[in-house]
Short mmCIF file of C-alpha atoms in Angstrom, two decimals:
data_model
loop_
_atom_site.label_atom_id
_atom_site.label_comp_id
_atom_site.label_asym_id
_atom_site.label_seq_id
_atom_site.Cartn_x
_atom_site.Cartn_y
_atom_site.Cartn_z
CA MET A 1295 85.33 -116.84 -83.91
CA ASP A 1296 83.74 -118.48 -87.03
CA ILE A 1297 79.89 -118.05 -87.95
CA ALA A 1298 78.71 -121.41 -88.80
CA GLU A 1299 76.13 -121.41 -91.66
CA GLY A 1300 72.69 -121.20 -90.42
CA VAL A 1301 73.54 -120.39 -86.80
CA THR A 1302 73.18 -116.72 -85.11
CA PRO A 1303 76.11 -115.93 -82.96
CA ALA A 1304 74.86 -116.43 -79.34
CA TYR A 1305 76.22 -113.04 -78.27
CA LEU A 1306 73.91 -110.93 -80.37
CA LYS A 1307 71.03 -111.82 -78.02
CA LEU A 1308 72.92 -109.96 -75.29
CA ALA A 1309 71.93 -106.69 -76.74
CA GLN A 1310 68.43 -107.17 -76.09
CA ILE A 1311 69.18 -108.30 -72.58
CA LYS A 1312 71.09 -105.24 -71.91
CA PHE A 1313 68.54 -103.03 -73.46
CA CYS A 1314 65.64 -104.57 -71.11
CA LEU A 1315 67.90 -103.68 -68.19
CA THR A 1316 67.58 -100.01 -69.17
CA LEU A 1317 63.83 -99.94 -68.98
CA PRO A 1318 62.42 -99.07 -65.65
CA GLN A 1319 60.25 -102.36 -65.08
CA PHE A 1320 63.35 -104.36 -65.67
CA LYS A 1321 66.26 -102.38 -64.19
CA GLU A 1322 66.79 -104.57 -61.09
CA ASP A 1323 65.54 -107.99 -62.76
CA PRO A 1324 68.00 -110.54 -61.14
CA ASP A 1325 67.30 -113.09 -63.97
CA LEU A 1326 68.11 -110.80 -66.82
CA ILE A 1327 71.26 -109.35 -64.93
CA SER A 1328 72.41 -113.07 -64.39
CA SER A 1329 71.77 -113.69 -68.02
CA LEU A 1330 73.54 -110.79 -69.34
CA LEU A 1331 76.56 -111.62 -67.05
CA ALA A 1332 76.69 -115.08 -67.74
CA GLY A 1333 76.82 -114.49 -71.45
CA ILE A 1334 79.73 -111.88 -71.06
CA VAL A 1335 81.76 -114.09 -69.16
CA GLN A 1336 81.15 -117.08 -71.28
CA ASN A 1337 82.25 -115.13 -74.36
CA ASN A 1338 85.29 -113.42 -72.62
CA MET A 1339 83.68 -109.98 -73.79
CA ALA A 1340 85.80 -107.66 -71.75
CA PRO A 1341 85.22 -104.72 -73.83
CA TYR A 1342 81.61 -105.26 -73.53
CA TYR A 1343 81.60 -105.83 -69.89
CA LYS A 1344 83.15 -102.32 -69.71
CA GLU A 1345 80.39 -100.72 -71.66
CA VAL A 1346 77.84 -102.33 -69.87
CA CYS A 1347 79.09 -101.41 -66.48
CA THR A 1348 79.07 -97.83 -67.73
CA ASP A 1349 75.86 -97.87 -69.18
CA LEU A 1350 74.01 -99.76 -66.39
CA SER A 1351 75.71 -98.18 -63.74
CA TRP A 1352 77.20 -101.82 -62.34
CA ILE A 1353 80.17 -102.05 -60.22
CA PHE A 1354 83.15 -102.80 -62.25
CA ASP A 1355 85.02 -105.95 -61.32
CA GLN A 1356 88.69 -105.32 -62.28
CA THR A 1357 89.54 -108.87 -61.47
CA LEU A 1358 87.04 -110.24 -63.78
CA TYR A 1359 87.83 -107.75 -66.48
CA ASP A 1360 91.58 -108.52 -66.64
CA LYS A 1361 90.80 -112.23 -66.71
CA MET A 1362 88.67 -111.69 -69.79
CA ALA A 1363 91.14 -109.14 -71.24
CA ALA A 1364 93.94 -111.75 -71.10
CA ASN A 1365 91.78 -114.36 -72.73
CA ASN A 1366 91.12 -111.81 -75.50
CA ALA A 1367 94.87 -111.09 -76.03
CA LYS A 1368 95.75 -114.53 -76.13
CA ARG A 1369 93.04 -115.39 -78.63
CA MET A 1370 94.14 -112.49 -80.91
CA ALA A 1371 97.58 -113.61 -80.78
CA GLU A 1372 96.45 -117.22 -81.64
CA LEU A 1373 94.68 -115.93 -84.85
CA GLU A 1374 98.03 -113.99 -85.85
CA GLN A 1375 99.72 -117.30 -86.14
CA GLU A 1376 97.23 -120.05 -86.91
CA LYS A 1377 95.69 -121.10 -90.27
CA ASN A 1378 92.06 -121.56 -89.38
CA PRO A 1379 90.87 -123.52 -92.61
CA THR A 1380 87.38 -122.28 -92.20
CA MET A 1381 88.54 -118.40 -92.44
CA VAL A 1382 91.91 -118.31 -94.14
CA ASP A 1383 92.24 -118.95 -97.87
CA ASP A 1384 95.37 -120.87 -98.63
CA ASP A 1385 96.03 -118.36 -101.58
CA ASP A 1386 95.59 -115.31 -99.41
CA PRO A 1387 96.13 -116.11 -95.61
CA VAL A 1388 96.78 -112.44 -94.65
CA SER A 1389 93.20 -111.54 -95.77
CA GLY A 1390 91.84 -114.59 -93.68
CA ILE A 1391 93.90 -113.43 -90.55
CA TRP A 1392 92.26 -110.08 -90.62
CA GLN A 1393 88.72 -111.29 -91.29
CA ALA A 1394 88.92 -113.63 -88.38
CA LYS A 1395 90.26 -110.88 -86.08
CA LEU A 1396 87.37 -108.66 -87.29
CA LEU A 1397 84.90 -111.38 -86.42
CA TYR A 1398 86.36 -111.89 -83.01
CA LEU A 1399 86.27 -108.46 -82.10
CA CYS A 1400 82.64 -108.11 -82.97
CA SER A 1401 81.97 -111.23 -80.93
CA ILE A 1402 83.52 -109.59 -77.71
CA GLY A 1403 81.87 -106.31 -78.23
CA ASP A 1404 84.99 -104.27 -78.94
CA ARG A 1405 83.42 -101.68 -80.84
CA GLU A 1406 86.41 -99.24 -81.24
CA GLU A 1407 88.83 -101.86 -82.50
CA ALA A 1408 86.50 -103.52 -84.75
CA THR A 1409 85.63 -100.22 -86.36
CA LYS A 1410 89.02 -99.17 -86.58
CA LEU A 1411 90.10 -102.48 -88.32
CA ALA A 1412 87.43 -102.53 -90.64
CA GLU A 1413 87.62 -98.87 -91.71
CA SER A 1414 91.31 -99.61 -92.26
CA LYS A 1415 90.70 -102.45 -94.59
CA LEU A 1416 88.04 -100.47 -96.60
CA GLU A 1417 90.78 -97.65 -97.19
CA GLU A 1418 93.15 -100.27 -98.76
CA LYS A 1419 92.85 -100.48 -102.47
CA ASN A 1420 94.19 -104.17 -102.76
CA VAL A 1421 91.23 -105.58 -100.72
CA PRO A 1422 88.79 -107.53 -103.00
CA LYS A 1423 85.23 -106.04 -103.46
CA SER A 1424 83.61 -109.25 -101.94
CA GLN A 1425 85.79 -108.80 -98.65
CA GLN A 1426 84.93 -105.05 -98.60
CA ILE A 1427 81.36 -106.08 -98.65
CA ASP A 1428 81.63 -108.35 -95.78
CA THR A 1429 83.53 -105.66 -93.80
CA VAL A 1430 80.74 -103.24 -94.51
CA PHE A 1431 78.10 -105.64 -93.16
CA ALA A 1432 80.43 -106.14 -90.07
CA LEU A 1433 80.21 -102.59 -89.49
CA PHE A 1434 76.51 -102.55 -89.73
CA ARG A 1435 76.34 -105.36 -87.16
CA VAL A 1436 78.71 -103.32 -84.83
CA ALA A 1437 76.48 -100.43 -84.88
CA TYR A 1438 73.30 -102.63 -84.66
CA PHE A 1439 74.66 -104.62 -81.57
CA HIS A 1440 75.88 -101.41 -79.86
CA GLY A 1441 72.37 -99.50 -79.16
CA CYS A 1442 71.10 -99.42 -82.96
CA ASP A 1443 73.19 -96.55 -83.79
CA ILE A 1444 71.13 -95.20 -86.75
CA PRO A 1445 73.80 -92.85 -88.26
CA ALA A 1446 76.41 -95.75 -88.26
CA MET A 1447 73.81 -98.19 -89.75
CA LYS A 1448 73.02 -95.66 -92.55
CA LYS A 1449 76.62 -95.24 -93.36
CA ALA A 1450 77.08 -99.03 -93.55
CA ILE A 1451 74.08 -99.31 -95.69
CA ASP A 1452 74.90 -96.58 -97.96
CA LYS A 1453 78.40 -97.97 -98.36
CA ALA A 1454 77.13 -101.77 -98.94
CA THR A 1455 74.55 -100.19 -101.37
CA GLU A 1456 77.33 -98.39 -103.36
CA LEU A 1457 79.70 -101.45 -103.44
CA ILE A 1458 76.92 -104.16 -104.48
CA GLU A 1459 74.95 -101.84 -106.95
CA GLY A 1460 77.78 -99.84 -108.44
CA GLY A 1461 80.21 -101.19 -111.33
CA SER A 1462 81.09 -104.75 -110.95
CA GLY A 1463 79.43 -104.91 -107.56
CA GLY A 1464 78.34 -108.10 -105.39
CA ASP A 1465 76.96 -111.39 -106.54
CA TRP A 1466 73.61 -112.51 -105.91
CA SER A 1467 74.46 -113.62 -102.45
CA ALA A 1468 75.71 -110.20 -101.58
CA ARG A 1469 72.43 -108.59 -103.17
CA ASN A 1470 70.26 -111.03 -101.16
CA LYS A 1471 72.10 -110.27 -97.79
CA LEU A 1472 71.80 -106.50 -98.60
CA LYS A 1473 67.92 -106.99 -98.50
CA ALA A 1474 68.10 -108.20 -94.91
CA TYR A 1475 70.37 -105.54 -93.87
CA ASP A 1476 68.47 -102.88 -95.46
CA GLY A 1477 65.27 -104.43 -93.99
CA ILE A 1478 66.62 -103.89 -90.54
CA TRP A 1479 67.71 -100.52 -91.43
CA SER A 1480 64.27 -99.78 -92.68
CA LEU A 1481 62.55 -100.61 -89.58
CA ALA A 1482 64.88 -98.73 -87.66
CA ILE A 1483 63.87 -95.62 -89.36
CA ARG A 1484 60.11 -96.48 -89.34
CA ASP A 1485 59.84 -97.05 -93.14
CA PHE A 1486 57.61 -100.09 -92.80
CA ASN A 1487 56.58 -100.08 -96.10
CA ARG A 1488 60.00 -100.61 -97.56
CA ALA A 1489 60.71 -103.10 -94.88
CA ALA A 1490 58.04 -105.29 -95.63
CA LYS A 1491 58.78 -105.54 -99.18
CA LEU A 1492 62.34 -106.36 -98.46
CA PHE A 1493 61.46 -108.89 -95.81
CA VAL A 1494 58.97 -110.53 -98.01
CA ASP A 1495 61.49 -110.93 -100.88
CA VAL A 1496 64.27 -112.11 -98.87
CA VAL A 1497 62.57 -114.82 -96.64
CA PRO A 1498 62.42 -117.63 -98.96
CA THR A 1499 66.30 -117.29 -99.72
CA PHE A 1500 67.34 -115.89 -96.19
CA GLU A 1501 71.00 -116.71 -95.37
CA SER A 1502 72.14 -113.60 -93.11
CA TYR A 1503 72.10 -115.71 -89.98
CA GLU A 1504 75.35 -113.74 -88.72
CA LEU A 1505 72.60 -110.48 -88.54
CA ALA A 1506 69.57 -112.34 -86.92
CA ASP A 1507 67.87 -115.77 -86.79
CA PHE A 1508 65.29 -116.69 -89.01
CA SER A 1509 62.45 -116.38 -86.55
CA THR A 1510 63.23 -112.98 -85.72
CA ILE A 1511 63.10 -112.24 -89.57
CA ILE A 1512 59.78 -113.86 -90.04
CA LYS A 1513 58.50 -111.72 -86.78
CA TYR A 1514 59.70 -108.63 -88.57
CA THR A 1515 58.15 -109.59 -91.69
CA VAL A 1516 54.67 -109.88 -90.11
CA TYR A 1517 54.86 -106.82 -88.12
CA SER A 1518 55.85 -104.74 -90.96
CA SER A 1519 53.43 -106.33 -93.65
CA MET A 1520 50.52 -105.92 -91.45
CA ILE A 1521 50.94 -102.18 -91.30
CA ALA A 1522 52.22 -101.66 -94.85
CA PHE A 1523 50.22 -103.85 -97.09
CA PRO A 1524 46.41 -103.48 -98.11
CA ARG A 1525 44.21 -105.98 -96.56
CA TYR A 1526 43.52 -107.82 -99.74
CA GLU A 1527 47.12 -108.50 -100.21
CA LEU A 1528 47.90 -109.71 -96.82
CA LYS A 1529 46.63 -113.24 -97.28
CA LYS A 1530 48.65 -113.65 -100.32
CA THR A 1531 51.62 -112.17 -98.77
CA LEU A 1532 51.74 -114.22 -95.45
CA MET A 1533 49.33 -117.18 -95.93
CA HIS A 1534 50.05 -118.06 -99.62
CA HIS A 1535 53.86 -117.43 -99.59
CA GLY A 1536 55.37 -120.73 -99.51
CA VAL A 1537 58.30 -120.32 -96.76
CA MET A 1538 56.28 -117.79 -95.06
CA ALA A 1539 53.17 -119.71 -94.64
CA GLN A 1540 55.19 -122.86 -93.52
CA ALA A 1541 56.98 -120.65 -90.76
CA LEU A 1542 53.61 -119.15 -89.42
CA ASN A 1543 51.71 -122.45 -89.45
CA SER A 1544 54.57 -124.44 -87.72
CA ASN A 1545 56.66 -122.34 -85.41
CA SER A 1546 55.04 -118.93 -85.28
CA LYS A 1547 51.24 -119.52 -84.33
CA GLU A 1548 50.76 -116.38 -82.32
CA LEU A 1549 52.06 -114.21 -85.37
CA LYS A 1550 49.44 -116.14 -87.59
CA ASP A 1551 46.81 -115.64 -84.87
CA TYR A 1552 47.60 -111.97 -85.06
CA PHE A 1553 47.43 -111.90 -88.84
CA VAL A 1554 44.09 -113.97 -88.94
CA SER A 1555 42.36 -111.86 -86.07
CA LEU A 1556 42.48 -108.77 -88.01
CA TYR A 1557 41.79 -110.38 -91.48
CA GLU A 1558 38.81 -112.06 -90.41
CA GLY A 1559 37.36 -109.33 -88.35
CA GLN A 1560 37.79 -111.01 -84.86
CA TYR A 1561 38.45 -107.66 -83.35
CA SER A 1562 38.63 -108.37 -79.47
CA LYS A 1563 40.95 -111.18 -80.27
CA PHE A 1564 43.12 -108.55 -82.46
CA LEU A 1565 43.46 -106.15 -79.51
CA VAL A 1566 44.66 -108.68 -77.29
CA TYR A 1567 47.37 -110.13 -79.86
CA LEU A 1568 48.18 -106.49 -80.50
CA ALA A 1569 48.87 -105.83 -76.83
CA ARG A 1570 51.40 -108.82 -76.81
CA ILE A 1571 52.90 -107.33 -79.87
CA GLU A 1572 53.39 -103.91 -78.12
CA LYS A 1573 55.00 -105.76 -75.09
CA ASN A 1574 57.38 -107.43 -77.41
CA MET A 1575 58.20 -104.32 -79.34
CA LYS A 1576 58.86 -102.39 -76.16
CA GLN A 1577 61.61 -104.78 -75.41
CA ASP A 1578 63.21 -104.88 -78.67
CA PRO A 1579 65.80 -101.94 -79.06
CA LEU A 1580 65.22 -101.80 -82.75
CA LEU A 1581 61.37 -101.32 -82.48
CA HIS A 1582 61.02 -99.83 -79.11
CA PRO A 1583 61.02 -96.29 -80.52
CA HIS A 1584 58.16 -97.08 -82.72
CA TYR A 1585 55.63 -99.18 -80.73
CA LYS A 1586 53.38 -96.21 -79.84
CA TYR A 1587 53.20 -95.25 -83.47
CA TYR A 1588 52.65 -98.93 -84.55
CA VAL A 1589 49.88 -99.64 -81.84
CA GLN A 1590 48.15 -96.41 -82.66
CA GLU A 1591 48.15 -97.18 -86.62
CA MET A 1592 47.10 -100.92 -86.28
CA ARG A 1593 43.86 -99.96 -84.13
CA LEU A 1594 43.36 -97.28 -86.80
CA LEU A 1595 43.40 -100.03 -89.55
CA ALA A 1596 40.98 -102.14 -87.39
CA TYR A 1597 38.67 -99.21 -87.13
CA LYS A 1598 38.68 -98.44 -90.62
CA GLN A 1599 38.00 -102.02 -91.62
CA ILE A 1600 35.01 -102.51 -89.25
CA LEU A 1601 33.45 -99.01 -90.41
CA GLN A 1602 34.14 -99.70 -94.29
CA ALA A 1603 30.83 -101.70 -94.98
CA TYR A 1604 28.34 -99.25 -92.92
CA ARG A 1605 27.11 -95.86 -93.10
CA SER A 1606 26.52 -96.07 -89.38
CA LEU A 1607 27.45 -98.53 -86.58
CA SER A 1608 26.40 -98.09 -82.93
CA LEU A 1609 29.18 -97.31 -80.40
CA ASP A 1610 27.81 -100.38 -78.24
CA TYR A 1611 28.30 -102.69 -81.44
CA MET A 1612 32.04 -101.48 -81.68
CA ALA A 1613 32.89 -101.65 -78.20
CA GLU A 1614 31.36 -105.30 -77.97
CA SER A 1615 33.37 -106.11 -81.21
CA PHE A 1616 36.53 -104.85 -79.81
CA GLY A 1617 35.95 -106.18 -76.20
CA VAL A 1618 36.45 -102.59 -74.68
CA THR A 1619 34.16 -100.08 -73.26
CA LYS A 1620 32.11 -97.59 -75.14
CA ALA A 1621 33.49 -94.72 -73.68
CA PHE A 1622 37.08 -96.13 -74.90
CA VAL A 1623 35.86 -96.57 -78.61
CA GLU A 1624 34.10 -93.08 -78.51
CA LYS A 1625 37.29 -91.34 -77.39
CA GLU A 1626 39.31 -93.17 -79.91
CA VAL A 1627 37.23 -92.80 -82.92
CA ALA A 1628 36.56 -89.14 -81.96
CA ARG A 1629 40.46 -88.36 -81.84
CA PHE A 1630 40.87 -90.18 -85.26
CA ALA A 1631 38.11 -88.41 -86.73
CA ALA A 1632 39.33 -84.88 -85.38
CA ALA A 1633 42.68 -85.55 -86.83
CA GLY A 1634 41.27 -86.40 -90.40
CA ARG A 1635 42.30 -90.19 -90.02
CA LEU A 1636 38.69 -91.61 -90.02
CA THR A 1637 36.19 -90.09 -92.36
CA CYS A 1638 33.26 -90.16 -89.83
CA LYS A 1639 31.59 -88.46 -87.09
CA ILE A 1640 29.91 -89.34 -83.71
CA ASP A 1641 26.10 -88.90 -83.53
CA HIS A 1642 26.07 -88.47 -79.62
CA VAL A 1643 22.33 -88.62 -79.57
CA ALA A 1644 21.95 -91.74 -81.53
CA GLY A 1645 25.09 -93.20 -79.85
CA ALA A 1646 26.33 -94.28 -83.18
CA VAL A 1647 29.39 -93.60 -85.70
CA VAL A 1648 28.19 -92.15 -88.94
CA THR A 1649 30.68 -92.71 -91.76
CA SER A 1650 31.08 -91.49 -95.34
CA SER A 1651 32.94 -94.56 -96.38
CA THR A 1652 30.44 -94.99 -99.19
CA SER A 1653 31.87 -91.89 -100.87
CA LYS A 1654 33.52 -92.25 -104.13
CA ASN A 1655 36.99 -92.35 -102.54
CA SER A 1656 36.27 -95.46 -100.61
CA LEU A 1657 34.99 -97.26 -103.58
CA GLN A 1658 38.20 -96.87 -105.56
CA LEU A 1659 39.38 -100.31 -105.50
CA GLY A 1660 43.04 -99.62 -106.17
CA ALA A 1661 43.08 -97.11 -103.28
CA PRO A 1662 45.54 -98.81 -100.82
CA GLU A 1663 43.78 -97.09 -97.81
CA SER A 1664 40.34 -98.71 -98.50
CA ARG A 1665 41.58 -102.17 -97.61
CA LEU A 1666 38.56 -103.51 -99.08
CA GLU A 1667 38.21 -107.50 -99.37
CA ARG A 1668 35.63 -109.11 -101.43
CA GLY A 1669 33.48 -110.04 -98.49
CA ILE A 1670 33.35 -106.53 -97.45
CA LEU A 1671 32.51 -105.14 -100.83
CA TYR A 1672 29.78 -107.84 -101.28
CA GLN A 1673 28.32 -106.51 -98.03
CA THR A 1674 28.48 -102.99 -99.18
CA THR A 1675 26.82 -103.86 -102.56
CA VAL A 1676 23.98 -105.83 -101.16
CA LYS A 1677 23.15 -103.05 -98.69
CA LYS A 1678 23.17 -100.48 -101.52
CA GLY A 1679 21.39 -102.71 -103.60
CA ASP A 1680 18.54 -103.12 -101.12
CA ILE A 1681 18.45 -99.31 -100.64
CA LEU A 1682 17.88 -98.85 -104.42
CA LEU A 1683 15.34 -101.57 -104.76
CA ASN A 1684 13.32 -99.88 -102.12
CA ARG A 1685 13.59 -96.53 -103.63
CA LEU A 1686 12.54 -98.00 -107.01
CA LYS A 1687 9.49 -99.71 -105.19
CA LYS A 1688 8.38 -96.33 -103.67
CA LEU A 1689 8.95 -94.57 -107.24
CA ALA A 1690 6.77 -97.22 -109.07
CA ARG A 1691 3.95 -96.70 -106.68
CA VAL A 1692 3.46 -93.07 -107.91
CA MET A 1693 4.36 -93.44 -111.66
CA ASP A 1694 2.03 -94.78 -114.12
CA PHE A 1695 3.71 -96.84 -116.67
#
């Protein structure tokens, strides 16, 4: 199977469908079951069918399996004999054949044979560096497709980094691809800061369509940037970043609204969009282990942002701003404050949140935790200025100039 430039292989989508079927709410979903089975049959994925039947406790259809396995064997035999002009180099037909086989084994979900072939080629000293790099990337995709196997993904990233960064490493294209693969790996281990930097860097020159489609990379870029970058950098990163801005304005309106709602302080809308993000993350095998952490941290960022400009803020006002109950806000703020994540306390008598956000730490413009944008700084300065003027007036009344 060849990978057309700019086209993500259709079989990669089956991994998410399979993952959704492991979740209680989707376990018996007939549409998902039908879609997964149709994709398996269409691509003659006999090895993957066996894996799916085992993992999802499906009834194994031996006749269907034998039919697909026969097609797999036939195709492998064809690859052994034919010269595919898109895969085989006239000067090195042998290399082209095994690379075509490797891609085909990946496309039918044969993890065992794909891994065995790839690792055997990495051990051969006469395999060119560029082909070794492509082979390691294939190993990463195998681990990514088959349940986001973190140890195997890490092993592939380490090897790819060694090949590309060491000695006469890979060319620009290989380095560019590594950023996309490394970004996916960083998300898998919850390193949102690293993932955001890598994705922002790779978006303008993205070409790793064999790994994920462009819309998925845009989604991951927004998710990671929102939690990783200070507020004053977000607009520059997401809306003033040529390709990124174009994607958000054209095909990713909901992602744009998610960013804008937090940036402009539309907190009730922000929680609605965050709930949708949470739903999407739950159904993504890469992000599912991190959705609770992500949602918690994003809510914390919103609370920090609204509290930054005030010494005290009523719980009623906060509840109204976020479109939730007063009891919910009080519980959330108390939990974060007790954990030391919010520098504030709740005045139960006044029904308000009293902050210490005007301390010297919160006014350090370079502190990434501050998330202060010019508008918020302006409000804070005006409030402090008014207080200072009032005190000076009182002082003038009792002093004889």
